[in-house]
Amino acid sequence: MAPSQHRGRPSLDELTSAFPRRQVGPIWDNQREALEQIARHGSMLLELPTGSGKTAVGMAVLRALAKRGDGPLFYIVPTKSLVGQVKEMFPEVVEAYGRNEYDCLYYEPDEFFKADEIPCLLLQDCAHRVDQETGVTVGKGVAKCPYYLAKYEAKRQRSRIVVCTMSFFLFTQLFSKEFEAPAGLVIDEVQEIPDVVRGALSFSITDYHLERAINLLSTVAPDEAATLEIFLETMLRIIRLKPRRVPVLLQDVELQELLLVLKDIDRDRMRSKVVAAIRSGEIDVKKEREVLTRVERVVYDLFRYLRSFEFSLGTESRHPLNYTYAYWDHEPGEGTKVRNRLTVQSWAVGPVIRKLAKLSDLTIAYGATIGDPEIFGYESGLSPKEFPCAAFPSTFPAGNARIFVPSDTPSLAVKELSKRTKATSIRKIVRACKRFNDAGKRCLVVMVSEDERQRFIRMATEDSVNFITYGEDGVTARAAAERFRSGEGEVLLGTVAQYGQGIDLPSGICPVIIFLRPAYAPPNSPQMQFETERFGGRRWSVWQYRVIKEALQVRGRNIRSATDKGITIFFDRRFQKFVYGSLPKWLQDSYVGNKTLDECIDDALEVLS
């Protein structure tokens, strides 16, 4: 495989000539200025407002490198839906997804699974596996594995742009090293990368899955099974000292106990024994598919488990980088599979993200809500010293938007919350939706917790609001959003985790957004416990930065271009403390904080009319 090409940053002439005019039209002033900055500085962090053509800027950079013959080239985004949007806009790019997006052929035609549902790495005899050097299958005359074929093709498109999720890029570049280091990297919606990487690097260990793995290994790898059993016994003893149904951080001495046991497991020996048992038929790969998948994760993720536990411990030179917490819910015999759970939550991901960004000689990262570059640099590892930050104004007319924080709504802070305040607040939002719907205006309602979403469902059903959401009959959040975009329902309902970002509702699809409250983590959550210990009084600046970023992301869901009109109602009174100050200057004229909820709705309907 030829080495990747790195020839320095492209000139402004190269960037402007590579601009995708055919897809997006002429270069706007903001886009030209962004390209000028890139030509001057190279790797950069750009804050470009929604609707300012960020994707075209990134594509101009990668196309300029492609014209030179440089490669590989990557454009990475937080979600698979955004991968599809980029592919739709630029059909010439190569898509690459994670295993869960591809069908597995090993068990067909008897059974059908996605690639992440099977013990792929342990199935050494799979005839469909595609050799990553030659592109040929292990077996002759068989269909090629879609997942391995996609990876092979992405690797071979040296001067074509590969569009993938941040998680796919993380695992293929940093852990498996399956791809060459990129010659060019564009990170879209960069404000989301800390949370994406935290999610990708975090994991849970449960008693149920450990017990099944131990049972399978007891005959083919008895020594390893015995060590895993000691780990399970140690884990259960630690967990059962904690209060029931309360997630609690583990102490250093408890983490060290778990580490000592894990270090006794020989991962390579365990893997070779399991593979030998599969080949000899001692393990039935069809009957034991599910438990083998769990065993595979123990085998291949053991090193990550060890490192994660180690990073949950502080040293003389650094604070803890992760935190580990325990949770138990059910007594034995209560008819549930998982009774005890140990979760390792990745936290300080800045060094990982910085390493990813520095793989490429030219990395352009941008988003609409980066905020304070110093705080963002701390969260993401993309320091302003290494990645100069430039913010650009918007051409969006402020008169097309209203950002309301009503003067008569309550604070929904836990310490101020009465028993009926939240229920009354959600009822008011249901009735506000009814008013907007009666005027022909559709709404996106964003809650924070699942309990709040369920309360809205009950109340909206009682008031005959025509809403659409996810959960029932296997409807996913993505499918519910697509149905809403196609015209079904008058209200789209979801939590901030599902609809706070990554969902676009432009061109009048959903002119009204109502956000219930700031998405602070629960006061007694493991994250709050850890960050209180980690930062002390300074923790509030980090927490406030996150809720500001989230609020700005929610606000931008229905305004994606200069011609869109959009209303956002931030219901909770606490929004008054930070929403106006966090708005970019070009949007501050859209803020209204001195009207009642009913007056806000009247004003909104007038703007939208």
Coordinates of C-alpha atoms in Angstrom, one line a residue:
M1 CA 0.0 0.0 0.0
A2 CA 1.5 3.3 -1.0
P3 CA 2.2 5.9 1.7
S4 CA -0.2 8.8 2.1
Q5 CA 0.6 12.0 0.3
H6 CA 1.2 15.2 2.4
R7 CA 2.2 18.3 0.4
G8 CA 1.3 21.2 2.8
R9 CA -1.8 23.4 2.8
P10 CA -3.3 24.4 -0.6
S11 CA -3.2 28.0 -1.8
L12 CA -6.3 30.2 -2.1
D13 CA -6.3 29.7 -5.9
E14 CA -6.4 26.0 -5.4
L15 CA -9.2 26.2 -2.8
T16 CA -11.4 28.6 -4.9
S17 CA -10.9 26.5 -8.1
A18 CA -12.0 23.4 -6.2
F19 CA -15.1 25.0 -4.7
P20 CA -18.2 22.9 -5.5
R21 CA -20.0 25.6 -7.6
R22 CA -22.0 23.0 -9.5
Q23 CA -23.7 21.7 -6.4
V24 CA -24.0 24.9 -4.3
G25 CA -23.6 27.9 -6.6
P26 CA -21.1 30.8 -6.3
I27 CA -18.9 31.4 -3.3
W28 CA -20.4 33.6 -0.6
D29 CA -18.4 36.2 1.2
N30 CA -18.2 34.2 4.4
Q31 CA -17.0 31.1 2.5
R32 CA -14.3 33.1 0.6
E33 CA -13.1 34.6 3.9
A34 CA -13.0 31.1 5.5
L35 CA -10.9 29.8 2.5
E36 CA -8.6 32.8 2.8
Q37 CA -8.0 31.9 6.5
I38 CA -7.3 28.3 5.7
A39 CA -4.8 29.2 2.9
R40 CA -3.1 31.5 5.4
H41 CA -3.1 29.3 8.6
G42 CA -3.6 25.7 7.5
S43 CA -5.3 23.6 10.2
M44 CA -8.1 25.7 11.8
L45 CA -11.2 25.8 14.0
L46 CA -14.0 27.8 12.3
E47 CA -17.3 28.9 13.8
L48 CA -19.6 29.3 10.8
P49 CA -23.3 30.1 11.5
T50 CA -26.1 27.7 10.4
G51 CA -26.9 28.2 6.7
S52 CA -23.5 29.7 5.8
G53 CA -22.4 26.8 3.6
K54 CA -19.9 25.0 5.9
T55 CA -20.0 21.7 4.0
A56 CA -19.0 23.5 0.8
V57 CA -16.0 25.0 2.5
G58 CA -14.9 21.5 3.7
M59 CA -15.4 20.0 0.3
A60 CA -13.4 22.7 -1.3
V61 CA -10.4 21.9 1.0
L62 CA -10.6 18.1 0.3
R63 CA -11.2 18.5 -3.4
A64 CA -8.1 20.8 -3.7
L65 CA -6.1 18.0 -2.1
A66 CA -7.7 15.4 -4.3
K67 CA -6.7 17.4 -7.4
R68 CA -3.1 17.1 -6.3
G69 CA -3.4 13.4 -5.9
D70 CA -3.1 13.6 -2.1
G71 CA -4.9 11.0 0.0
P72 CA -6.5 9.5 2.0
L73 CA -9.2 12.2 2.5
F74 CA -11.8 12.1 5.2
Y75 CA -15.0 14.2 5.9
I76 CA -16.3 13.1 9.3
V77 CA -19.7 13.9 11.0
P78 CA -21.4 12.9 14.3
T79 CA -24.2 10.7 12.9
K80 CA -25.0 8.3 10.1
S81 CA -27.9 10.5 9.0
L82 CA -25.5 13.3 8.3
V83 CA -23.3 10.9 6.3
G84 CA -26.4 10.4 4.1
Q85 CA -27.0 14.1 3.8
V86 CA -23.4 14.7 2.6
K87 CA -23.6 11.8 0.2
E88 CA -26.9 13.2 -1.2
M89 CA -25.3 16.6 -1.8
F90 CA -22.1 15.2 -3.2
P91 CA -22.8 11.8 -4.8
E92 CA -19.1 11.3 -5.8
V93 CA -18.0 10.7 -2.2
V94 CA -17.5 7.3 -0.7
E95 CA -19.6 6.3 2.3
A96 CA -18.3 4.3 5.2
Y97 CA -20.4 3.2 8.2
G98 CA -20.0 1.1 11.3
R99 CA -20.7 -2.6 11.4
N100 CA -24.3 -2.1 12.6
E101 CA -25.2 -0.7 9.2
Y102 CA -24.3 -3.8 7.2
D103 CA -25.9 -7.3 6.9
C104 CA -23.9 -10.3 7.9
L105 CA -23.8 -13.2 5.4
Y106 CA -22.3 -15.9 7.6
Y107 CA -25.6 -17.1 9.1
E108 CA -27.8 -16.6 5.9
P109 CA -30.1 -18.0 4.6
D110 CA -31.1 -19.6 8.0
E111 CA -30.9 -16.4 10.0
F112 CA -30.3 -12.7 9.3
F113 CA -28.2 -10.5 11.5
K114 CA -26.4 -7.2 11.3
A115 CA -22.6 -7.4 11.4
D116 CA -22.3 -6.1 15.0
E117 CA -24.7 -8.9 16.2
I118 CA -22.2 -11.7 15.4
P119 CA -18.7 -12.7 16.7
C120 CA -17.1 -11.6 13.4
L121 CA -13.5 -11.6 14.5
L122 CA -13.7 -15.1 16.0
L123 CA -15.3 -16.6 12.9
Q124 CA -12.0 -17.2 11.1
D125 CA -13.6 -19.7 8.6
C126 CA -16.1 -17.1 7.2
A127 CA -16.0 -17.6 3.4
H128 CA -17.4 -14.1 2.8
R129 CA -14.6 -12.3 4.5
V130 CA -12.8 -9.9 2.1
D131 CA -9.0 -9.8 2.2
Q132 CA -8.1 -6.1 2.9
E133 CA -5.0 -6.3 0.7
T134 CA -6.5 -8.1 -2.4
G135 CA -10.2 -7.6 -2.2
V136 CA -10.8 -11.3 -2.7
T137 CA -13.0 -13.4 -0.5
V138 CA -11.7 -16.3 1.6
G139 CA -14.1 -18.7 -0.1
K140 CA -14.4 -19.0 -3.9
G141 CA -17.6 -18.0 -5.7
V142 CA -19.3 -16.4 -2.6
A143 CA -20.8 -13.0 -2.0
K144 CA -18.5 -10.5 -0.4
C145 CA -19.1 -9.4 3.1
P146 CA -20.7 -5.9 2.8
Y147 CA -18.9 -4.5 5.8
Y148 CA -15.4 -5.7 4.8
L149 CA -16.0 -4.8 1.2
A150 CA -17.0 -1.2 2.2
K151 CA -13.8 -0.9 4.2
Y152 CA -11.7 -2.3 1.4
E153 CA -13.2 0.1 -1.1
A154 CA -12.8 3.1 1.2
K155 CA -9.1 2.2 1.7
R156 CA -8.5 2.0 -2.0
Q157 CA -10.1 5.4 -2.9
R158 CA -6.9 7.3 -2.3
S159 CA -7.9 10.6 -3.8
R160 CA -11.6 10.3 -3.3
I161 CA -13.3 11.7 -0.3
V162 CA -14.5 9.2 2.3
V163 CA -17.5 10.4 4.4
C164 CA -18.0 8.6 7.7
T165 CA -19.1 9.0 11.3
M166 CA -16.7 10.2 14.0
S167 CA -16.9 6.8 15.7
F168 CA -15.9 5.0 12.5
F169 CA -12.9 7.3 12.1
L170 CA -12.0 6.9 15.7
F171 CA -11.9 3.1 15.7
T172 CA -10.3 2.6 12.3
Q173 CA -7.7 5.2 12.7
L174 CA -6.7 5.1 16.3
F175 CA -7.4 1.6 17.5
S176 CA -7.2 -0.9 14.6
K177 CA -5.0 1.4 12.4
E178 CA -6.7 -0.1 9.3
F179 CA -6.5 3.1 7.3
E180 CA -3.4 5.2 6.5
A181 CA -3.2 8.6 8.2
P182 CA -5.2 11.1 6.2
A183 CA -3.7 13.8 4.1
G184 CA -6.8 15.9 4.7
L185 CA -9.4 15.8 7.4
V186 CA -12.6 17.8 7.8
I187 CA -14.5 17.6 11.1
D188 CA -18.1 18.8 10.7
E189 CA -20.3 19.7 13.7
V190 CA -17.0 19.6 15.7
Q191 CA -18.8 20.8 18.9
E192 CA -20.3 17.3 19.1
I193 CA -17.0 15.3 19.0
P194 CA -16.3 15.3 22.8
D195 CA -19.6 13.6 23.5
V196 CA -19.3 11.2 20.5
V197 CA -15.8 10.1 21.6
R198 CA -17.0 9.8 25.2
G199 CA -19.8 7.5 24.1
A200 CA -17.6 5.4 21.9
L201 CA -15.0 4.8 24.6
S202 CA -17.4 4.1 27.5
F203 CA -18.7 0.6 28.2
S204 CA -20.7 -1.4 30.7
I205 CA -20.0 -4.9 32.2
T206 CA -23.0 -6.8 33.5
D207 CA -23.3 -9.9 35.7
Y208 CA -25.6 -11.6 33.1
H209 CA -23.1 -11.4 30.2
L210 CA -20.1 -12.3 32.4
E211 CA -21.9 -15.4 33.7
R212 CA -22.7 -16.5 30.1
A213 CA -19.2 -15.9 29.0
I214 CA -17.8 -17.9 31.9
N215 CA -20.1 -20.9 31.2
L216 CA -18.9 -21.0 27.6
L217 CA -15.3 -20.7 28.4
S218 CA -15.3 -23.2 31.3
T219 CA -14.8 -26.2 28.9
V220 CA -12.5 -24.6 26.3
A221 CA -10.5 -22.2 28.3
P222 CA -10.9 -23.2 32.0
D223 CA -8.1 -21.1 33.4
E224 CA -9.4 -17.9 31.8
A225 CA -13.0 -18.8 32.9
A226 CA -11.8 -19.2 36.5
T227 CA -10.1 -15.7 36.4
L228 CA -13.3 -14.1 34.9
E229 CA -15.3 -15.8 37.7
I230 CA -13.0 -14.2 40.3
F231 CA -13.5 -10.8 38.6
L232 CA -17.3 -11.4 38.7
E233 CA -17.2 -12.3 42.4
T234 CA -15.1 -9.2 43.1
M235 CA -17.4 -7.0 41.1
L236 CA -20.5 -8.3 42.8
R237 CA -19.0 -7.9 46.3
I238 CA -18.1 -4.2 45.5
I239 CA -21.5 -3.4 43.9
R240 CA -23.6 -4.9 46.7
L241 CA -22.0 -2.5 49.2
K242 CA -23.7 0.3 47.4
P243 CA -27.3 1.5 47.8
R244 CA -29.8 -0.2 45.6
R245 CA -30.9 1.7 42.4
V246 CA -28.4 4.5 43.1
P247 CA -25.4 4.8 40.7
V248 CA -22.3 5.4 42.9
L249 CA -18.7 6.2 42.0
L250 CA -16.2 3.5 42.8
Q251 CA -13.3 4.3 45.2
D252 CA -9.7 3.9 44.2
V253 CA -9.2 0.8 46.3
E254 CA -12.1 -0.9 44.6
L255 CA -10.8 0.0 41.2
Q256 CA -7.4 -1.4 42.1
E257 CA -9.0 -4.7 43.2
L258 CA -10.7 -5.1 39.8
L259 CA -7.5 -4.2 38.0
L260 CA -5.4 -6.8 39.8
V261 CA -7.8 -9.6 38.7
L262 CA -8.0 -8.4 35.0
K263 CA -4.3 -8.3 34.7
D264 CA -4.1 -12.1 35.3
I265 CA -6.1 -12.8 32.1
D266 CA -4.0 -13.8 29.0
R267 CA -6.0 -12.4 26.2
D268 CA -4.1 -14.0 23.4
R269 CA -4.3 -17.4 24.9
M270 CA -8.0 -17.1 25.5
R271 CA -8.6 -16.0 21.9
S272 CA -6.6 -18.9 20.4
K273 CA -8.4 -21.4 22.6
V274 CA -11.8 -20.1 21.5
V275 CA -10.9 -20.0 17.8
A276 CA -9.6 -23.6 18.1
A277 CA -12.8 -24.7 19.7
I278 CA -14.9 -23.1 17.0
R279 CA -12.8 -24.7 14.2
S280 CA -13.1 -28.2 15.9
G281 CA -16.9 -27.8 16.3
E282 CA -16.6 -27.9 20.1
I283 CA -18.5 -24.6 20.1
D284 CA -21.6 -24.4 18.0
V285 CA -21.4 -20.9 16.4
K286 CA -25.1 -20.8 15.6
K287 CA -26.4 -22.0 18.9
E288 CA -23.9 -19.9 20.9
R289 CA -23.9 -16.8 18.6
E290 CA -25.1 -14.3 21.2
V291 CA -22.7 -15.4 24.0
L292 CA -19.8 -15.7 21.5
T293 CA -20.4 -12.1 20.6
R294 CA -20.0 -11.2 24.3
V295 CA -16.9 -13.4 24.6
E296 CA -15.4 -11.6 21.5
R297 CA -15.8 -8.3 23.2
V298 CA -14.1 -9.5 26.4
V299 CA -11.3 -11.0 24.2
Y300 CA -10.7 -8.0 22.0
D301 CA -11.6 -5.2 24.5
L302 CA -9.7 -6.5 27.4
F303 CA -6.8 -4.1 26.9
R304 CA -9.3 -1.2 26.7
Y305 CA -10.9 -2.4 29.9
L306 CA -7.5 -2.4 31.7
R307 CA -6.6 1.1 30.4
S308 CA -10.0 2.5 31.2
F309 CA -9.8 1.2 34.9
E310 CA -6.3 2.6 35.1
F311 CA -7.4 6.0 33.8
S312 CA -10.2 6.1 36.5
L313 CA -7.3 6.3 39.0
G314 CA -5.4 9.5 39.6
T315 CA -1.6 9.6 39.7
E316 CA 0.9 12.1 41.1
S317 CA 1.1 13.8 37.7
R318 CA -2.6 13.9 36.7
H319 CA -6.2 13.7 37.8
P320 CA -8.4 10.8 36.9
L321 CA -9.4 10.8 33.2
N322 CA -12.4 8.5 33.5
Y323 CA -14.8 7.6 36.2
T324 CA -16.3 4.2 37.1
Y325 CA -19.6 3.7 38.8
A326 CA -21.7 0.8 40.0
Y327 CA -25.4 0.2 39.9
W328 CA -27.6 -2.7 41.0
D329 CA -31.4 -3.0 40.8
H330 CA -32.7 -6.5 41.3
E331 CA -32.2 -9.3 43.9
P332 CA -31.4 -12.8 42.6
G333 CA -34.6 -14.6 41.5
E334 CA -36.5 -11.5 40.6
G335 CA -36.9 -12.7 37.0
T336 CA -34.5 -10.3 35.3
K337 CA -31.3 -11.0 33.4
V338 CA -29.1 -8.1 34.3
R339 CA -29.1 -7.4 38.1
N340 CA -25.7 -5.7 38.5
R341 CA -23.8 -3.3 36.2
L342 CA -20.4 -1.7 36.2
T343 CA -20.0 1.3 33.9
V344 CA -16.7 2.9 32.9
Q345 CA -17.4 6.4 31.6
S346 CA -14.8 8.0 29.5
W347 CA -14.4 11.7 30.4
A348 CA -11.2 13.5 29.5
V349 CA -11.2 12.8 25.8
G350 CA -9.3 15.9 24.7
P351 CA -6.0 14.0 24.3
V352 CA -7.7 11.4 22.1
I353 CA -9.4 14.0 19.9
R354 CA -6.2 16.0 19.6
K355 CA -4.4 12.9 18.5
L356 CA -7.0 12.2 15.8
A357 CA -6.9 15.8 14.6
K358 CA -3.1 15.7 14.4
L359 CA -3.0 12.6 12.3
S360 CA -3.5 14.9 9.3
D361 CA -1.2 17.7 8.2
L362 CA -4.4 19.7 7.3
T363 CA -7.4 19.4 9.6
I364 CA -10.3 21.8 9.3
A365 CA -12.9 21.6 12.1
Y366 CA -16.0 23.7 12.1
G367 CA -19.4 24.1 13.7
A368 CA -22.1 26.7 14.4
T369 CA -21.9 26.7 18.2
I370 CA -18.3 26.4 19.3
G371 CA -18.5 29.2 21.8
D372 CA -15.6 30.1 24.0
P373 CA -12.5 28.7 22.2
E374 CA -10.6 28.2 25.5
I375 CA -13.3 26.1 27.1
F376 CA -13.9 24.3 23.9
G377 CA -10.2 23.6 23.6
Y378 CA -10.2 22.1 27.1
E379 CA -13.2 19.9 26.3
S380 CA -12.0 18.8 22.8
G381 CA -8.2 19.0 22.9
L382 CA -8.3 21.4 20.0
S383 CA -6.4 24.2 21.6
P384 CA -6.6 27.7 20.0
K385 CA -2.7 27.7 20.0
E386 CA -2.6 24.8 17.6
F387 CA -5.9 25.3 15.8
P388 CA -6.4 29.1 15.3
C389 CA -10.1 29.9 15.7
A390 CA -12.0 32.3 13.5
A391 CA -15.7 33.2 13.9
F392 CA -17.8 34.5 11.0
P393 CA -21.0 36.7 11.0
S394 CA -24.2 35.5 9.5
T395 CA -26.1 36.8 6.5
F396 CA -29.3 35.6 8.1
P397 CA -31.9 38.4 8.7
A398 CA -32.6 38.7 12.5
G399 CA -36.2 39.7 11.7
N400 CA -36.8 36.1 10.5
A401 CA -36.3 34.7 13.9
R402 CA -37.7 35.1 17.5
I403 CA -36.0 33.6 20.5
F404 CA -38.4 33.8 23.4
V405 CA -37.8 33.3 27.1
P406 CA -41.2 33.9 28.6
S407 CA -41.3 36.2 31.7
D408 CA -44.0 34.2 33.5
T409 CA -42.7 30.6 33.4
P410 CA -41.2 28.8 36.4
S411 CA -37.7 27.6 37.2
L412 CA -37.6 23.8 36.8
A413 CA -34.4 23.5 38.9
V414 CA -34.6 20.5 41.3
K415 CA -34.2 22.6 44.4
E416 CA -37.1 24.9 43.4
L417 CA -39.4 22.3 41.9
S418 CA -42.7 21.6 43.6
K419 CA -44.6 18.4 43.0
R420 CA -46.9 19.9 40.4
T421 CA -44.7 22.5 38.7
K422 CA -43.3 20.2 36.0
A423 CA -46.6 18.6 35.2
T424 CA -48.2 22.1 34.9
S425 CA -45.4 23.2 32.7
I426 CA -45.7 20.3 30.3
R427 CA -49.4 20.9 30.1
K428 CA -48.8 24.5 29.1
I429 CA -46.4 23.3 26.3
V430 CA -49.1 20.9 25.1
R431 CA -51.6 23.7 24.9
A432 CA -49.1 26.0 23.2
C433 CA -48.6 23.3 20.6
K434 CA -52.4 23.2 20.2
R435 CA -52.5 26.9 19.5
F436 CA -49.7 26.8 16.9
N437 CA -51.2 23.7 15.2
D438 CA -54.6 25.4 15.0
A439 CA -52.9 28.2 13.1
G440 CA -51.2 25.7 10.7
K441 CA -47.8 25.8 12.4
R442 CA -46.0 22.6 13.2
C443 CA -43.8 22.2 16.3
L444 CA -40.7 20.4 17.6
V445 CA -40.9 19.8 21.3
V446 CA -37.6 18.9 23.1
M447 CA -37.6 17.4 26.5
V448 CA -34.6 16.4 28.6
S449 CA -35.6 13.2 30.3
E450 CA -37.6 10.1 29.2
D451 CA -40.0 10.7 32.1
E452 CA -40.8 14.2 30.7
R453 CA -41.4 12.7 27.2
Q454 CA -43.8 10.2 28.6
R455 CA -45.7 12.9 30.5
F456 CA -46.1 14.9 27.3
I457 CA -47.4 11.8 25.5
R458 CA -50.1 11.3 28.1
M459 CA -51.2 14.9 28.1
A460 CA -51.0 15.4 24.3
T461 CA -53.2 12.3 23.9
E462 CA -55.7 13.7 26.4
D463 CA -55.8 17.0 24.5
S464 CA -56.0 15.3 21.0
V465 CA -52.7 16.8 19.8
N466 CA -51.5 15.1 16.6
F467 CA -48.0 14.3 17.7
I468 CA -45.4 11.8 16.4
T469 CA -42.6 10.3 18.5
Y470 CA -40.5 7.1 18.8
G471 CA -40.6 4.0 20.9
E472 CA -43.9 2.3 20.1
D473 CA -44.0 -0.5 17.6
G474 CA -40.2 -0.3 17.2
V475 CA -40.2 3.2 15.7
T476 CA -36.7 4.7 16.0
A477 CA -36.1 8.4 16.6
R478 CA -34.6 8.7 13.1
A479 CA -37.7 7.0 11.5
A480 CA -40.1 9.3 13.5
A481 CA -38.2 12.4 12.3
E482 CA -38.3 11.2 8.7
R483 CA -42.1 10.6 8.9
F484 CA -42.5 14.1 10.4
R485 CA -40.4 15.6 7.6
S486 CA -42.6 13.9 5.0
G487 CA -45.7 15.5 6.5
E488 CA -47.0 13.1 9.2
G489 CA -48.1 14.7 12.5
E490 CA -48.3 18.3 13.7
V491 CA -45.8 17.9 16.6
L492 CA -42.5 16.0 16.7
L493 CA -41.6 15.0 20.3
G494 CA -38.2 13.8 21.6
T495 CA -35.5 14.2 24.1
V496 CA -32.5 16.5 23.6
A497 CA -30.3 13.4 23.2
Q498 CA -32.3 12.4 20.1
Y499 CA -33.4 15.8 18.6
G500 CA -31.0 18.3 20.1
Q501 CA -28.8 18.1 17.1
G502 CA -28.5 16.2 13.8
I503 CA -32.1 16.8 12.7
D504 CA -32.8 19.5 10.1
L505 CA -36.3 20.9 9.7
P506 CA -35.9 23.8 7.3
S507 CA -38.2 25.5 4.8
G508 CA -41.2 25.8 7.0
I509 CA -41.4 22.1 7.9
C510 CA -41.4 23.0 11.6
P511 CA -41.3 26.7 12.2
V512 CA -41.7 26.4 16.0
I513 CA -39.4 24.8 18.6
I514 CA -40.2 24.5 22.3
F515 CA -37.4 23.5 24.7
L516 CA -38.5 22.6 28.2
R517 CA -35.4 23.3 30.3
P518 CA -31.6 23.4 30.4
A519 CA -30.1 19.9 30.2
Y520 CA -28.0 19.9 33.3
A521 CA -27.0 16.4 34.4
P522 CA -29.0 15.2 37.5
P523 CA -27.4 16.5 40.7
N524 CA -26.6 13.1 42.1
S525 CA -25.5 11.5 38.8
P526 CA -22.0 9.9 38.6
Q527 CA -20.9 12.6 36.2
M528 CA -21.9 15.4 38.7
Q529 CA -20.2 13.5 41.5
F530 CA -17.0 13.1 39.5
E531 CA -16.9 16.7 38.2
T532 CA -17.6 18.1 41.7
E533 CA -14.6 16.2 43.0
R534 CA -12.5 17.1 39.9
F535 CA -13.2 20.8 39.7
G536 CA -14.7 22.0 42.9
G537 CA -16.2 25.5 42.5
R538 CA -14.9 25.7 38.9
R539 CA -17.3 23.0 37.8
W540 CA -20.1 25.6 37.1
S541 CA -18.3 27.1 34.1
V542 CA -18.0 23.7 32.4
W543 CA -21.7 22.8 33.1
Q544 CA -22.9 26.2 31.9
Y545 CA -20.8 25.9 28.7
R546 CA -22.5 22.6 27.9
V547 CA -26.1 23.8 28.4
I548 CA -25.4 26.9 26.4
K549 CA -24.0 24.8 23.5
E550 CA -27.0 22.5 23.7
A551 CA -29.5 25.3 23.8
L552 CA -27.9 26.9 20.7
Q553 CA -28.0 23.6 18.9
V554 CA -31.7 23.1 19.6
R555 CA -32.4 26.7 18.4
G556 CA -30.8 26.0 15.0
R557 CA -32.9 22.9 14.0
N558 CA -35.5 24.9 12.0
I559 CA -33.3 27.7 10.5
R560 CA -30.9 26.3 8.0
S561 CA -30.8 29.1 5.4
A562 CA -31.2 32.8 5.0
T563 CA -34.8 32.4 3.8
D564 CA -36.1 30.3 6.7
K565 CA -38.3 31.7 9.5
G566 CA -38.1 30.1 12.9
I567 CA -39.4 30.5 16.4
T568 CA -37.7 29.1 19.6
I569 CA -39.4 29.2 23.0
F570 CA -37.1 28.4 25.9
F571 CA -39.6 27.6 28.6
D572 CA -37.7 27.4 31.8
R573 CA -37.0 30.7 33.5
R574 CA -33.4 29.7 34.1
F575 CA -32.7 30.3 30.4
Q576 CA -33.0 34.0 31.1
K577 CA -29.6 33.8 32.8
F578 CA -27.6 32.9 29.8
V579 CA -29.5 32.7 26.5
Y580 CA -29.2 36.3 25.5
G581 CA -25.5 36.6 26.4
S582 CA -24.7 33.4 24.5
L583 CA -26.3 34.4 21.3
P584 CA -24.0 35.7 18.5
K585 CA -24.4 39.4 18.1
W586 CA -26.2 39.1 14.8
L587 CA -29.0 37.2 16.5
Q588 CA -29.4 39.2 19.7
D589 CA -32.0 41.5 18.1
S590 CA -34.2 38.4 17.8
Y591 CA -34.3 37.9 21.6
V592 CA -37.5 38.6 23.5
G593 CA -37.5 38.2 27.3
N594 CA -40.1 40.6 28.6
K595 CA -43.4 38.9 27.4
T596 CA -45.6 36.3 29.0
L597 CA -46.0 32.9 27.3
D598 CA -49.3 33.9 25.7
E599 CA -47.8 37.1 24.4
C600 CA -44.8 35.2 23.0
I601 CA -47.2 32.8 21.1
D602 CA -49.1 35.9 19.7
D603 CA -45.9 37.5 18.6
A604 CA -44.6 34.2 17.1
L605 CA -47.8 33.8 15.0
E606 CA -47.5 37.3 13.8
V607 CA -43.8 36.7 12.7
L608 CA -44.7 33.5 11.0
S609 CA -47.7 34.9 9.2

